[in-house]
């Protein structure tokens, strides 16, 4: 129980203050005049003022509340290094025992895991959230059990009690890490770009660690190449991308003896390879209604450099017109097909036939160009079935189908074959066309072919091959057995997906990654990996996933549409994942390969120094043993050698309140009257 005097004035405090000033003035006048009863007058005025102030005695019945100590335990990834888990467990047990031995004191333990999206260790956020659930009047102190590597020190709360830190780790700890200082997100294929790397040592680095390290570099999951590089210096690494799409470059440092972890010894860089300009050579034979189809398609793409020739004056055309009077230019056959053929990404023969313009040695050079990685597309017309066909040339060795010399001229609708439904060039082509109720317009010419290899993705009359694709050596070949694609462009019978078909075909031939028939890819979003496997084979699929810690998981894939298998994998931790299915293999980073938690692994109290000292707390290494816990008065130093302190708060809960007037109002009035009479009598006798 406790008591206190309170006032509940009968008049506003402003009126009471005015009355007090007036009484003081009259009292001063009495003193100035030398009245002997001035002090009795003053007591009388005071009695009247007290009567108006209405003093009362307040008694409270109080129930004492326990003091609360917060223990914030850092269980982030860096706290799982070396023997830090054992240090943490021992410290928790010691703090529990010390607090349990104190009267009227309780301990609340809060554990902290890694933040989502690689946010690091949000230690101060956890402390603020724990404090929000505790009355400030009961908080006797907070203890942080951590390695001192936090990433939200700017969010340190205002502490009403001492903040202490118990520091895990050891003075002998050291670590080596790999840093990617500069890496572009995009790069042009076959052009050199610069990456900047750095290898840094931190902590108590032993002399045996050396001034150099072994760095292995692997591209797209291939065989790594090992280099010896210096430590503590920026490394400028030239890189040339060899293909379009995502290029994954993995760097791995050899683990040094005694370092804390190798989780920060790896880095993954994903660079999207783009082509600067695509160079296409289009050679058209005699003019025909669909001659401009390919030209318009390629010219509409700003990334394509098109060289287009139409043979308007073949050698057999002898009309006696002098060459000097012709406005035509000579076909630069030698320059294009001998000297610069390797500079083109794609060569298209549109209804071209052998006319004596391109000797066999030039066409043989085109065949070599394809086998070394080039691409040739033949849009066949009736001439392909004649004796002058390109098939009667060295190109026959790379063509996937042979003409039968028969030209079928009747109406038919191109149909996607079973294999074409799985091939990325024609997969979903029906859904891509919404005109005319989804019905394609008819074509009226088909060069009959006998496909001897490759993939037939479109069929014509009676299921005969219409579009055949094939890989030859390192290059690609496409053969379209009709020259009536232009009918779709003109909207005949509703038209068809002519633009989409020719775009996909051209991009497949130029080896765009999204149109590969056999491909394995993954996209990371948060902790999820969305895996996509393309295949022409109709069989159940699964992918083998190797995690950062070496754990292997087999994930079955579903087939939502023909030729495309997908699956979602929830990664248990941030790092580098390796995916494998048969001969295909790729790597993908779930978050950074070296998470933020492993950027700095050496235990230190530097980041917490200001916040701890502001509350007169301390930072004590657990390497020297767990400290004692003492109670200290508010405002005193709360840490010393081998001990930390908490401040008792003496908080209580008010159970009952009783208010009793000190005296009745008439008693104050009677007292004032008696004092006034006494002053009158004293001054009257004088």
mmCIF file of N, CA, C and O in Angstrom, residues 73 90 135 154 180 193 317 322 345 356 379 436 463 506 600:
data_model
loop_
_atom_site.group_PDB
_atom_site.id
_atom_site.type_symbol
_atom_site.label_atom_id
_atom_site.label_comp_id
_atom_site.label_asym_id
_atom_site.label_seq_id
_atom_site.Cartn_x
_atom_site.Cartn_y
_atom_site.Cartn_z
ATOM 1 N N UNK A 73 18.176 -14.302 -29.789
ATOM 2 C CA UNK A 73 19.162 -15.299 -30.218
ATOM 3 C C UNK A 73 19.261 -15.286 -31.738
ATOM 4 O O UNK A 73 18.282 -15.556 -32.447
ATOM 5 N N UNK A 90 25.333 -22.983 -25.028
ATOM 6 C CA UNK A 90 25.886 -22.820 -23.674
ATOM 7 C C UNK A 90 25.491 -21.468 -23.090
ATOM 8 O O UNK A 90 25.149 -21.363 -21.898
ATOM 9 N N UNK A 135 5.644 -4.192 -21.914
ATOM 10 C CA UNK A 135 5.517 -2.832 -21.371
ATOM 11 C C UNK A 135 6.897 -2.251 -21.065
ATOM 12 O O UNK A 135 7.734 -2.918 -20.441
ATOM 13 N N UNK A 154 20.501 0.562 -38.473
ATOM 14 C CA UNK A 154 19.817 1.858 -38.519
ATOM 15 C C UNK A 154 18.434 1.792 -37.877
ATOM 16 O O UNK A 154 17.814 2.839 -37.652
ATOM 17 N N UNK A 180 32.136 -10.259 -56.735
ATOM 18 C CA UNK A 180 31.910 -9.807 -58.113
ATOM 19 C C UNK A 180 31.617 -8.316 -58.041
ATOM 20 O O UNK A 180 30.550 -7.896 -57.580
ATOM 21 N N UNK A 193 33.531 -8.584 -73.234
ATOM 22 C CA UNK A 193 33.098 -7.727 -72.132
ATOM 23 C C UNK A 193 34.017 -7.987 -70.939
ATOM 24 O O UNK A 193 34.639 -9.042 -70.831
ATOM 25 N N UNK A 317 19.477 -15.384 -120.826
ATOM 26 C CA UNK A 317 18.647 -14.305 -121.392
ATOM 27 C C UNK A 317 19.522 -13.397 -122.252
ATOM 28 O O UNK A 317 20.203 -12.507 -121.739
ATOM 29 N N UNK A 322 22.974 -3.773 -124.798
ATOM 30 C CA UNK A 322 24.344 -3.599 -124.288
ATOM 31 C C UNK A 322 24.351 -3.498 -122.764
ATOM 32 O O UNK A 322 23.451 -2.921 -122.155
ATOM 33 N N UNK A 345 24.470 -14.842 -90.968
ATOM 34 C CA UNK A 345 23.854 -15.753 -90.004
ATOM 35 C C UNK A 345 22.860 -16.686 -90.678
ATOM 36 O O UNK A 345 22.574 -17.772 -90.158
ATOM 37 N N UNK A 356 23.571 -21.360 -113.780
ATOM 38 C CA UNK A 356 24.906 -21.050 -114.243
ATOM 39 C C UNK A 356 25.520 -19.839 -113.573
ATOM 40 O O UNK A 356 26.645 -19.460 -113.894
ATOM 41 N N UNK A 379 13.138 -22.055 -99.790
ATOM 42 C CA UNK A 379 11.710 -21.949 -100.060
ATOM 43 C C UNK A 379 11.506 -22.436 -101.486
ATOM 44 O O UNK A 379 11.809 -21.727 -102.450
ATOM 45 N N UNK A 436 -10.576 -16.084 -88.746
ATOM 46 C CA UNK A 436 -11.405 -17.048 -89.479
ATOM 47 C C UNK A 436 -11.789 -18.233 -88.597
ATOM 48 O O UNK A 436 -11.824 -19.375 -89.051
ATOM 49 N N UNK A 463 -0.723 -35.700 -96.172
ATOM 50 C CA UNK A 463 0.295 -35.836 -95.133
ATOM 51 C C UNK A 463 1.715 -35.779 -95.656
ATOM 52 O O UNK A 463 2.667 -36.096 -94.920
ATOM 53 N N UNK A 506 12.867 -18.524 -88.926
ATOM 54 C CA UNK A 506 14.121 -17.777 -89.069
ATOM 55 C C UNK A 506 14.899 -17.759 -87.755
ATOM 56 O O UNK A 506 16.122 -17.941 -87.739
ATOM 57 N N UNK A 600 30.202 -11.102 -44.831
ATOM 58 C CA UNK A 600 31.109 -10.865 -43.705
ATOM 59 C C UNK A 600 30.814 -11.930 -42.653
ATOM 60 O O UNK A 600 29.713 -11.974 -42.116
#
